[in-house]
Tab-separated table of C-alpha atoms and ligand atoms in Angstrom:
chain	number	residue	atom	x	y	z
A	30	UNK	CA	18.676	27.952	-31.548
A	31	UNK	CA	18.769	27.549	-35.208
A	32	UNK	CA	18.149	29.884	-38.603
A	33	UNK	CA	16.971	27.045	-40.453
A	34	UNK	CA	14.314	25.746	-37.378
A	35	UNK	CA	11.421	27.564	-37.045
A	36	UNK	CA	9.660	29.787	-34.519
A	37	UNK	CA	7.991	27.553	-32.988
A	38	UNK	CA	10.687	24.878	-32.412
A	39	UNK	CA	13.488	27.624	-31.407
A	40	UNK	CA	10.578	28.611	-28.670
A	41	UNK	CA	9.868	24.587	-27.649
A	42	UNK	CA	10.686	23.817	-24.268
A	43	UNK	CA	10.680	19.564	-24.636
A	44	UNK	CA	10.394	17.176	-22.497
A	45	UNK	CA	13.274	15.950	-20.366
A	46	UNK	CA	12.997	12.522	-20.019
A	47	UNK	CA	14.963	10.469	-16.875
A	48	UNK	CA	18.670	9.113	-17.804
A	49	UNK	CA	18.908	6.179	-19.690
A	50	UNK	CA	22.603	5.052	-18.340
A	51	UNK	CA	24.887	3.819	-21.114
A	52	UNK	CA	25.597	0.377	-21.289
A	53	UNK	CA	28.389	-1.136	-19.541
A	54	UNK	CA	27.957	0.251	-15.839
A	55	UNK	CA	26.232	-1.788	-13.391
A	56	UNK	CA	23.565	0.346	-12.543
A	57	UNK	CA	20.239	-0.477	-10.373
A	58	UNK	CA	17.748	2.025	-12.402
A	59	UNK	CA	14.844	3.246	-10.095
A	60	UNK	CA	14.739	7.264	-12.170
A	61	UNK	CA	11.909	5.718	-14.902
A	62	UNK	CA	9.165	3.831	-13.198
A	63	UNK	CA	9.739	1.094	-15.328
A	64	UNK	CA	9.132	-2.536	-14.543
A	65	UNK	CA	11.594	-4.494	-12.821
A	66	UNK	CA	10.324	-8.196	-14.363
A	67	UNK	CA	10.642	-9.475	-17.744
A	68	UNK	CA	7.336	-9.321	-20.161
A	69	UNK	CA	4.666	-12.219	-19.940
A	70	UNK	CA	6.266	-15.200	-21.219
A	71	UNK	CA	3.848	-15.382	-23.763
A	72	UNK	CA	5.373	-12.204	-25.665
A	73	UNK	CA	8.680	-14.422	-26.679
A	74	UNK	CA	6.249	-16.766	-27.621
A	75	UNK	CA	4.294	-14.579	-30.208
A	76	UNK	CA	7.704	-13.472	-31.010
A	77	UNK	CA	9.235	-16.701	-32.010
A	78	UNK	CA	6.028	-17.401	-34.427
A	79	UNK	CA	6.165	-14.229	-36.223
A	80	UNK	CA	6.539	-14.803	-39.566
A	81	UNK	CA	8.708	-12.036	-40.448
A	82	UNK	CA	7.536	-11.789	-44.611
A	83	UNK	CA	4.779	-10.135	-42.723
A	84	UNK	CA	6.741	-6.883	-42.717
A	85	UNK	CA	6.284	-6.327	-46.145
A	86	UNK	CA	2.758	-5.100	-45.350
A	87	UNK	CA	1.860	-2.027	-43.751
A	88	UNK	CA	0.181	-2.249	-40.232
A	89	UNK	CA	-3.697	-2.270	-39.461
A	90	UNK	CA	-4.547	1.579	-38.726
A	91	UNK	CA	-6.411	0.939	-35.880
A	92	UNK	CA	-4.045	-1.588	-34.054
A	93	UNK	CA	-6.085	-4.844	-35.857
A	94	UNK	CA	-6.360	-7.565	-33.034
A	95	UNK	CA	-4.882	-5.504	-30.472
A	96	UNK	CA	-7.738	-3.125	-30.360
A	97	UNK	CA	-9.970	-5.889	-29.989
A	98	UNK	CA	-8.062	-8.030	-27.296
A	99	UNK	CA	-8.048	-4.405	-25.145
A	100	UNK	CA	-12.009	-4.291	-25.772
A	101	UNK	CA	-12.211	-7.150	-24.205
A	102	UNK	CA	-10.431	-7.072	-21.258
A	103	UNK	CA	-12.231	-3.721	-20.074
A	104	UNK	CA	-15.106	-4.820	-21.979
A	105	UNK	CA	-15.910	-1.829	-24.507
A	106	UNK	CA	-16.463	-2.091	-27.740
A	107	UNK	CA	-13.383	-1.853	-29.899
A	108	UNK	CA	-15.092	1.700	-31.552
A	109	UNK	CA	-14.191	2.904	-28.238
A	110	UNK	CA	-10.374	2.023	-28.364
A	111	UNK	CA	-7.487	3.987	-29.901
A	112	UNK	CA	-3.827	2.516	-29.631
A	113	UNK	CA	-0.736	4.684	-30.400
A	114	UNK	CA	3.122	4.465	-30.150
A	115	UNK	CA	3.292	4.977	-26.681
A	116	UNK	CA	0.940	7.200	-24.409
A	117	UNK	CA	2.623	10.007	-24.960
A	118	UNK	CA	1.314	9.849	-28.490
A	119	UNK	CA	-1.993	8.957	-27.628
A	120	UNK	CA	-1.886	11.980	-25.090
A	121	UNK	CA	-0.305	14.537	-27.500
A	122	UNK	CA	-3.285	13.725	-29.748
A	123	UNK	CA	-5.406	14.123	-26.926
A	124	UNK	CA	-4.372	17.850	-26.019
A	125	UNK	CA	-4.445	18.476	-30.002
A	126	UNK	CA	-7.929	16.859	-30.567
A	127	UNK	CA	-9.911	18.246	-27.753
A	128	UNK	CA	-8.083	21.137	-26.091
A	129	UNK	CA	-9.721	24.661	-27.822
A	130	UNK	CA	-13.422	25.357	-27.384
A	131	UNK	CA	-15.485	26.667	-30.899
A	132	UNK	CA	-11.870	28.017	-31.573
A	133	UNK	CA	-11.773	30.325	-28.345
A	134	UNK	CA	-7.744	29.843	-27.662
A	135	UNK	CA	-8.227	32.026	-24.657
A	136	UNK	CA	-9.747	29.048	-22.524
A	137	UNK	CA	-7.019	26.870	-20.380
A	138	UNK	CA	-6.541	23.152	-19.719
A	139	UNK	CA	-6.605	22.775	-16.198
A	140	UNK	CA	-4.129	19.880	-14.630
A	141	UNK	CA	-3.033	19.725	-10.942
A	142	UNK	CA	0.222	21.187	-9.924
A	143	UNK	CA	2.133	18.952	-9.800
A	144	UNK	CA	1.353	16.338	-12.096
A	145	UNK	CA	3.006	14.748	-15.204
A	146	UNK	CA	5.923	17.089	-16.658
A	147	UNK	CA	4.863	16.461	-20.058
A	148	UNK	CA	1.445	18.354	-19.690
A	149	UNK	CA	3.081	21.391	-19.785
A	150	UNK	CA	5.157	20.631	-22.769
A	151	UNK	CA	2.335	19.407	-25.078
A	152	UNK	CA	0.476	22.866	-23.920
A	153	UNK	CA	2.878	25.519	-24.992
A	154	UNK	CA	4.150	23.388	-28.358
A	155	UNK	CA	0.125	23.244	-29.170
A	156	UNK	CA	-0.360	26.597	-28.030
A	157	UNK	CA	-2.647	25.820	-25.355
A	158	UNK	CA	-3.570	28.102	-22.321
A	159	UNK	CA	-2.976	26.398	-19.041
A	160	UNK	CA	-4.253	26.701	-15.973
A	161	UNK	CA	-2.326	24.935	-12.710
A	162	UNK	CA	-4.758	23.907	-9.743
A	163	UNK	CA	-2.351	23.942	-7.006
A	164	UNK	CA	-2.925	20.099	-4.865
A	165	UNK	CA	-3.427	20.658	-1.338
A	166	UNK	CA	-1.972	19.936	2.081
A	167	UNK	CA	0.385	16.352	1.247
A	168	UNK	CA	-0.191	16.764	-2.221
A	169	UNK	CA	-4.393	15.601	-2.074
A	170	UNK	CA	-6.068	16.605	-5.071
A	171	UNK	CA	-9.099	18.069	-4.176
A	172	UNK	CA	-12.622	18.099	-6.805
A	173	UNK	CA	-14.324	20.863	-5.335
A	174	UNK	CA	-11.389	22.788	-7.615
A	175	UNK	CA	-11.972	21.643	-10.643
A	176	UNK	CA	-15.586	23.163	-10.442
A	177	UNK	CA	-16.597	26.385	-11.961
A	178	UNK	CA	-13.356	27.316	-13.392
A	179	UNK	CA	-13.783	27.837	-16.920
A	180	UNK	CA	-11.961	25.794	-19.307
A	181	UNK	CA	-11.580	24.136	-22.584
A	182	UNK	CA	-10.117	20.379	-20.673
A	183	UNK	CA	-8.661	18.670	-17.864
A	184	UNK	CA	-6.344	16.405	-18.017
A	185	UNK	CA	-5.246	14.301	-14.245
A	186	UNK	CA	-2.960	11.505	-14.163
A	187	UNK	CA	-4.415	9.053	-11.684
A	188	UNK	CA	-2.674	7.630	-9.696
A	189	UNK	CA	-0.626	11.506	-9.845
A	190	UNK	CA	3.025	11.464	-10.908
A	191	UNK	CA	5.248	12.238	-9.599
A	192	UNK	CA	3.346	12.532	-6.479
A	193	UNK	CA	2.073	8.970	-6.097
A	194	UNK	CA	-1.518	9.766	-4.840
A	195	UNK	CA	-4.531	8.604	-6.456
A	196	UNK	CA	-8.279	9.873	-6.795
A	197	UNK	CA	-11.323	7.837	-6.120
A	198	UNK	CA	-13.811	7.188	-8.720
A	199	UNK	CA	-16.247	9.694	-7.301
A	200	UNK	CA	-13.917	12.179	-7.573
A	201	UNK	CA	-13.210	11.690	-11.377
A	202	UNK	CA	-17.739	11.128	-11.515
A	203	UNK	CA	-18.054	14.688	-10.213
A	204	UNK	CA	-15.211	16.556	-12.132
A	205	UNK	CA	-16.870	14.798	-15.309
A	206	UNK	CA	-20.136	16.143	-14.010
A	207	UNK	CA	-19.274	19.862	-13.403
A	208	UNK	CA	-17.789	20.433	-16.501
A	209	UNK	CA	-19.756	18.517	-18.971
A	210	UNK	CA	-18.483	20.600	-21.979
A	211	UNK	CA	-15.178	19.576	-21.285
A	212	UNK	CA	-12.956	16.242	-21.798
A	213	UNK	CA	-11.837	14.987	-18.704
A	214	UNK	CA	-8.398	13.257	-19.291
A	215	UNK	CA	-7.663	10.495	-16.887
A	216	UNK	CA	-4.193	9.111	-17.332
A	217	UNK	CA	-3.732	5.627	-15.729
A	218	UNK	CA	-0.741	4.754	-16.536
A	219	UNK	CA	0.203	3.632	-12.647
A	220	UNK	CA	-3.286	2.565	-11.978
A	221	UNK	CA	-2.494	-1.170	-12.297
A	222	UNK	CA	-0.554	-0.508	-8.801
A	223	UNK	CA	-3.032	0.777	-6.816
A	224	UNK	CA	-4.908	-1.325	-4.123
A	225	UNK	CA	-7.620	-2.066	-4.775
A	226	UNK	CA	-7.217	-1.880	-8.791
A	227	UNK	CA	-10.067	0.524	-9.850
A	228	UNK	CA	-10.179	2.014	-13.191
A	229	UNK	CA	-12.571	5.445	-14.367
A	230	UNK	CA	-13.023	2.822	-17.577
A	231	UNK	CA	-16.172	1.650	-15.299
A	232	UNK	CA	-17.664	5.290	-15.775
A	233	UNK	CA	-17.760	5.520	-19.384
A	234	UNK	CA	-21.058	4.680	-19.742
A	235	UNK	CA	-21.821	7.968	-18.093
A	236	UNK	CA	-19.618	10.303	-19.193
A	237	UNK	CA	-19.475	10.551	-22.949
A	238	UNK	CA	-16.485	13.477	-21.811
A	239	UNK	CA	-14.570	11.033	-20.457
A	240	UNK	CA	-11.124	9.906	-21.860
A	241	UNK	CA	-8.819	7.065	-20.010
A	242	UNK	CA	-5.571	7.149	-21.241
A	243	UNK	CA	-3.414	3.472	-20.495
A	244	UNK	CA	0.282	2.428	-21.448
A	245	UNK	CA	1.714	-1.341	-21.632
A	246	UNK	CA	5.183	0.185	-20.353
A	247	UNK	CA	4.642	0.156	-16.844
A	248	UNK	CA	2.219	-2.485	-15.368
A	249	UNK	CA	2.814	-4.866	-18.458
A	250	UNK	CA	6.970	-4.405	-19.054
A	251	UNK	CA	6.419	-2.965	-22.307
A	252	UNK	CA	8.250	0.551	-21.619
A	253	UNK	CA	10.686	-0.978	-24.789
A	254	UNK	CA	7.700	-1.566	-27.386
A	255	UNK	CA	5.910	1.919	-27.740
A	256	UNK	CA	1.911	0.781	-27.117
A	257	UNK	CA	-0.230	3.226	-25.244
A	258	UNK	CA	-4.147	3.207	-25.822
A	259	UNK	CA	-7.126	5.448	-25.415
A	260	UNK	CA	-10.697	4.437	-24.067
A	261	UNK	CA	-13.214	6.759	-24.524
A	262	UNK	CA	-16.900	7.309	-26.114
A	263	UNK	CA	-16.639	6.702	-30.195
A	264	UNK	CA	-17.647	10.033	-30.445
A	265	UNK	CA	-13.917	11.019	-28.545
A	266	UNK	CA	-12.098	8.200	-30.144
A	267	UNK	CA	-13.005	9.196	-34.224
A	268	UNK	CA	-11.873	12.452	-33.024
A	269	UNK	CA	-8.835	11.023	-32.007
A	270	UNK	CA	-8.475	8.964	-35.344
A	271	UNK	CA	-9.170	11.845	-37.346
A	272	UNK	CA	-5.822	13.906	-35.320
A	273	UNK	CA	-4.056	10.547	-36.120
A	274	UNK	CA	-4.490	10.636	-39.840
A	275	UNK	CA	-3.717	14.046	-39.998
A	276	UNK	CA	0.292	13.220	-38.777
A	277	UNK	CA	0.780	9.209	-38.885
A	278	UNK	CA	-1.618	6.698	-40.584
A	279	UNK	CA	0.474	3.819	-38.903
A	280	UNK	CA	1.721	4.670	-35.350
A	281	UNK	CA	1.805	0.808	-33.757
A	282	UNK	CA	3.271	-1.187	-36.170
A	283	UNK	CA	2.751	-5.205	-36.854
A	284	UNK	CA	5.250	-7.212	-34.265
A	285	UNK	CA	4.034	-4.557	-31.431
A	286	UNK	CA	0.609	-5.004	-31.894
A	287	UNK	CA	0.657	-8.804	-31.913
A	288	UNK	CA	3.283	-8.625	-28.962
A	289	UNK	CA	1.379	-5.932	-26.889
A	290	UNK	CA	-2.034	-8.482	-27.047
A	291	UNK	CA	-0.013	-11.497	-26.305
A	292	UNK	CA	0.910	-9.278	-22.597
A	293	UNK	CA	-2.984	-7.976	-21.962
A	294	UNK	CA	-4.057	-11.131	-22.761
A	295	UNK	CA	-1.738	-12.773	-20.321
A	296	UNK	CA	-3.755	-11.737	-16.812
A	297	UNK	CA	-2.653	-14.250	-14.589
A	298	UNK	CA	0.959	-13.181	-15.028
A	299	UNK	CA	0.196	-9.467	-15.049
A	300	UNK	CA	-1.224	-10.258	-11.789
A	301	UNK	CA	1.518	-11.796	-10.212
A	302	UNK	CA	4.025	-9.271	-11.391
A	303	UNK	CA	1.490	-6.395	-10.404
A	304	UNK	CA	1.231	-8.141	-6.741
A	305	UNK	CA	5.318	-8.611	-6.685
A	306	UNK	CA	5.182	-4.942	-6.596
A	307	UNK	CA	2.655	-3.416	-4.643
A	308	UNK	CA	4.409	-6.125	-1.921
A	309	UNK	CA	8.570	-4.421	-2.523
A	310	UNK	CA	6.028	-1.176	-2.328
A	311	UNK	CA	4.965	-1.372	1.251
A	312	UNK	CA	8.756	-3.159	1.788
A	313	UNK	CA	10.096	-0.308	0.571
A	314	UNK	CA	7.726	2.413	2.426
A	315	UNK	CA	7.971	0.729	5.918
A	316	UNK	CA	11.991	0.418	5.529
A	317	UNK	CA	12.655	4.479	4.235
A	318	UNK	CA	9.909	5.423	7.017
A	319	UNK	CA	12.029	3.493	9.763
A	320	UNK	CA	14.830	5.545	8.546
A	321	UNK	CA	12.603	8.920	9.048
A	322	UNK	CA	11.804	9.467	5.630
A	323	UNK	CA	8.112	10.566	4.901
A	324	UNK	CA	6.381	10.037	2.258
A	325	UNK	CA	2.252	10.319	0.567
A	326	UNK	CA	0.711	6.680	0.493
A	327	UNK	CA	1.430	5.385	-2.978
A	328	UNK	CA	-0.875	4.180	-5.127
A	329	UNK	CA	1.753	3.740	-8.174
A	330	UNK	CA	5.225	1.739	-8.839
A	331	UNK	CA	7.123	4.554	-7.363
A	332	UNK	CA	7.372	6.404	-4.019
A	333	UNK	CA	7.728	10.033	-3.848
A	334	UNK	CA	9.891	10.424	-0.619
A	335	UNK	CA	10.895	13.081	1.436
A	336	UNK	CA	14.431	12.288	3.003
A	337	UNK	CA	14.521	13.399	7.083
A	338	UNK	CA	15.500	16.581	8.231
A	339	UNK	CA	19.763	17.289	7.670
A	340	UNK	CA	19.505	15.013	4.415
A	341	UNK	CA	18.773	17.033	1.343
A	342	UNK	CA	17.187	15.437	-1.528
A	343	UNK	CA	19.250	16.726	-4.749
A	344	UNK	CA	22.332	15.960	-2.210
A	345	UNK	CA	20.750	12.475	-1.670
A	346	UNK	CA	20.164	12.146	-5.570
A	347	UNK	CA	24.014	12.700	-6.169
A	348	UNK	CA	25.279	10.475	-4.134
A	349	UNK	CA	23.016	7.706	-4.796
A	350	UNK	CA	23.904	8.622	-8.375
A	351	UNK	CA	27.468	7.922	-7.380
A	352	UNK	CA	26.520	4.866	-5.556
A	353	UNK	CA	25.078	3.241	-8.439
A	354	UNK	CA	21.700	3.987	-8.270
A	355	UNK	CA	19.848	6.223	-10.110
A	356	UNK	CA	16.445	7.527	-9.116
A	357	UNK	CA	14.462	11.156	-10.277
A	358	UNK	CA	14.891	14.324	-8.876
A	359	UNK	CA	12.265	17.238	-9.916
A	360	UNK	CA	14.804	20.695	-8.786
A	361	UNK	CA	11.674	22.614	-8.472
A	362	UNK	CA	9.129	24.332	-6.285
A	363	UNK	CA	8.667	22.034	-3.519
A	364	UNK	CA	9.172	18.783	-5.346
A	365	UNK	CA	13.209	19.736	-5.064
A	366	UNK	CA	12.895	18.318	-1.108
A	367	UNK	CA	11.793	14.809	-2.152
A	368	UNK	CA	12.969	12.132	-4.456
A	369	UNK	CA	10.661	10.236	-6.822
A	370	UNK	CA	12.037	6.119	-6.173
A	371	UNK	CA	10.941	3.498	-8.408
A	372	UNK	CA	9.782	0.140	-7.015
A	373	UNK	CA	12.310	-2.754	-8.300
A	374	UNK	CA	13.243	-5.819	-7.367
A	375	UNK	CA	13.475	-6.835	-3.583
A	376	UNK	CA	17.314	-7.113	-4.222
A	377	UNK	CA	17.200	-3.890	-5.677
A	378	UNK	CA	15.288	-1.662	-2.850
A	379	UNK	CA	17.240	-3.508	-0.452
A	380	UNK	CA	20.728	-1.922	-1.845
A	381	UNK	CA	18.933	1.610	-1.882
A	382	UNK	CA	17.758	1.634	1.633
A	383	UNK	CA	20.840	-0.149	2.654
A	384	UNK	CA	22.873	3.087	0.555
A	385	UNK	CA	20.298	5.641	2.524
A	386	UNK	CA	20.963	4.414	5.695
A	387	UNK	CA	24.882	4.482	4.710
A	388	UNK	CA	23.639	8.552	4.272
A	389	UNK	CA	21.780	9.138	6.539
A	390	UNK	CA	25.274	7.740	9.283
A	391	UNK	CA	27.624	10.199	7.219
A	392	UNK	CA	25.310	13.293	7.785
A	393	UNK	CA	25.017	12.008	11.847
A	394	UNK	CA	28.728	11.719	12.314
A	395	UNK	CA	29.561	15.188	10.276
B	429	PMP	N1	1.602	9.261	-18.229
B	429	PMP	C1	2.340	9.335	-17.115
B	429	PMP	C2	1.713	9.907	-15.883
B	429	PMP	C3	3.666	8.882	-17.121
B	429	PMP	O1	4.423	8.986	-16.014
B	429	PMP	C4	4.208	8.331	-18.305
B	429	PMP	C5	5.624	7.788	-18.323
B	429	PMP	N2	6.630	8.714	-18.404
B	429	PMP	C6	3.412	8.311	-19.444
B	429	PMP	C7	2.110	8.757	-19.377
B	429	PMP	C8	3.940	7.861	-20.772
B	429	PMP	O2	4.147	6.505	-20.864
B	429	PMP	P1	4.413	5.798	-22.269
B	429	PMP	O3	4.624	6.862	-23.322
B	429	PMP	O4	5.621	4.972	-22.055
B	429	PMP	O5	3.192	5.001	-22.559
């Protein structure tokens, strides 16, 4: 609290991100679902050429060749691309652009509960009603929900965090469908990790109330650089230009939009680091479930586990904490009996079931 803040900032509930440990400690990081392998090799490449007089010059607006080397990997046009610093940005803009119907502020944004924690945030610092559609038995989303509930937007990450699970493509079709006055937000930032890779990008030509929302920080090892982007109809994407220039002409700047293409442009490598994975994924599942955890099938780079009876998670979080390893813990509703575990290296899941199964003796023998 603050005299010199504001209403609306002394009433701001932000966003807590996950611990960034300080430097020094040896610490085996699994609280961010961040990538455990470097960028393409190609990025230190584009680095090394960059002619750094170049930074004299503001940025393109629009994200210059980046916007075009995303077009053409999803193959859009690039009027249907929108890059920001990060998708956070690009889904702050979102809730500001399209949440509020012919100004009726009474109308909510629907969005699963549980979903992604920053929903909420952007809702009450925009001033925007919300409306939670509790998930059903295991945490299943189910579309049937989403229908004839009036709103002014949805907005689903898919695959779900922190919950893992992911929606098919007919699910997202007939939630577009039903509420046709209404942007659907689909957030894929994890959907690089499901199996098989599908993306709602394929439905755009349908839904001009669509909106995928994408990140290079996850699948891509870009969490460092700040690129998220938008794909949507150009009618959605000048509205999301139009928010943009109404806060920050230049939100990507020069070296991360040449460095961001040099990754997307890079598949063969974002394959094999994608594949790496999904394969320390079902490692990881099989050796926690052996040890009685239980957990939704994931469809992300993180599991959302439930430890085994006599093990409680926030107990489990502490002590892994002390161990060395650091993974998220949500100390709410239901989410405070599981533990949301980033996929690392081999090496690295290794040491954590090797520390849970250290736990899971000292609760036995006490
Ligand atoms: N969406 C979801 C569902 C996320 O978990 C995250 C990462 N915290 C983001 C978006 C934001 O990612 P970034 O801002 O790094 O692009």
């Amino acid at each position: 609290m603050s005299k010199y803040w504001n209403k609306k900032i002394n009433d701001a509930e932000p966003y807590v991100a996950g611990e960034q440990p300080k430097e020094g400690r040896k610490i085996i990081k699994l609280n961010t679902n961040e990538n455990p392998y470097a960028p393409s090799p190609k990025v230190a490449e584009v680095m090394a050429s960059f002619d750094i007089a170049e930074l004299r010059l503001y940025p393109n607006t629009d994200g210059g060749k980046l916007v075009q080397t995303i077009a053409d990997r999803e193959g859009v046009s690039p009027s249907q691309v929108f890059c920001g610093n990060g998708s956070d940005e690009v889904l702050a803009l979102c809730f500001q652009t399209f949440f509020e119907k012919d100004g009726n502020t009474d109308l909510p944004v629907l969005t699963p509960d549980f979903s992604y924690s920053f929903y909420p945030v952007y809702e009450s610092f925009y001033d925007i009603k919300s409306k939670k559609i509790p998930l059903r038995e295991d945490f299943r989303l189910e579309k049937t929900d989403y229908e004839g509930v009036p709103n002014c937007g949805i907005a689903i990450a898919n695959p779900n965090a922190p919950t893992s699970r992911a929606i098919s493509l007919d699910d997202i079709s007939y939630i577009c469908e039903k509420n046709p006055d209404s942007v659907v937000i689909i957030d894929e930032a994890y959907a690089y990790f499901a199996e098989p890779y599908v993306t709602a990008v394929t439905l755009l030509p349908k839904y001009p109330n669509l909106c995928v929302v994408r990140t290079t920080s996850k699948s891509y090892s870009l969490a460092g650089l700040r690129i998220g982007y938008a794909i949507a109809s150009e009618e959605l994407i000048e509205g999301l230009k139009r928010a943009r220039d109404s806060f920050n002409s230049y939100p990507t700047d020069r070296l991360a939009q040449i460095v961001a293409a040099a990754a997307i442009s890079d598949e063969e490598y974002h394959r094999e680091c994608r594949a790496k994975i999904i394969a320390t994924r079902k490692y990881t599942e099989d050796a926690l479930k052996a040890l009685g955890f239980t957990m939704p099938e994931s469809s992300a780079n993180f599991v959302f586990a439930r430890p085994p009876k006599g093990l409680d998670a926030g107990l489990l979080y502490k002590n892994l904490r002390e161990k060395g390893i650091l993974v998220r813990y949500f100390d709410k509703d239901v989410l405070r009996d599981y533990l949301r575990i980033t996929i690392g290296t081999d090496e690295e899941m290794e040491a954590l079931v090797a520390a849970c199964t250290e736990e899971i003796k000292n609760v036995q023998n006490s």
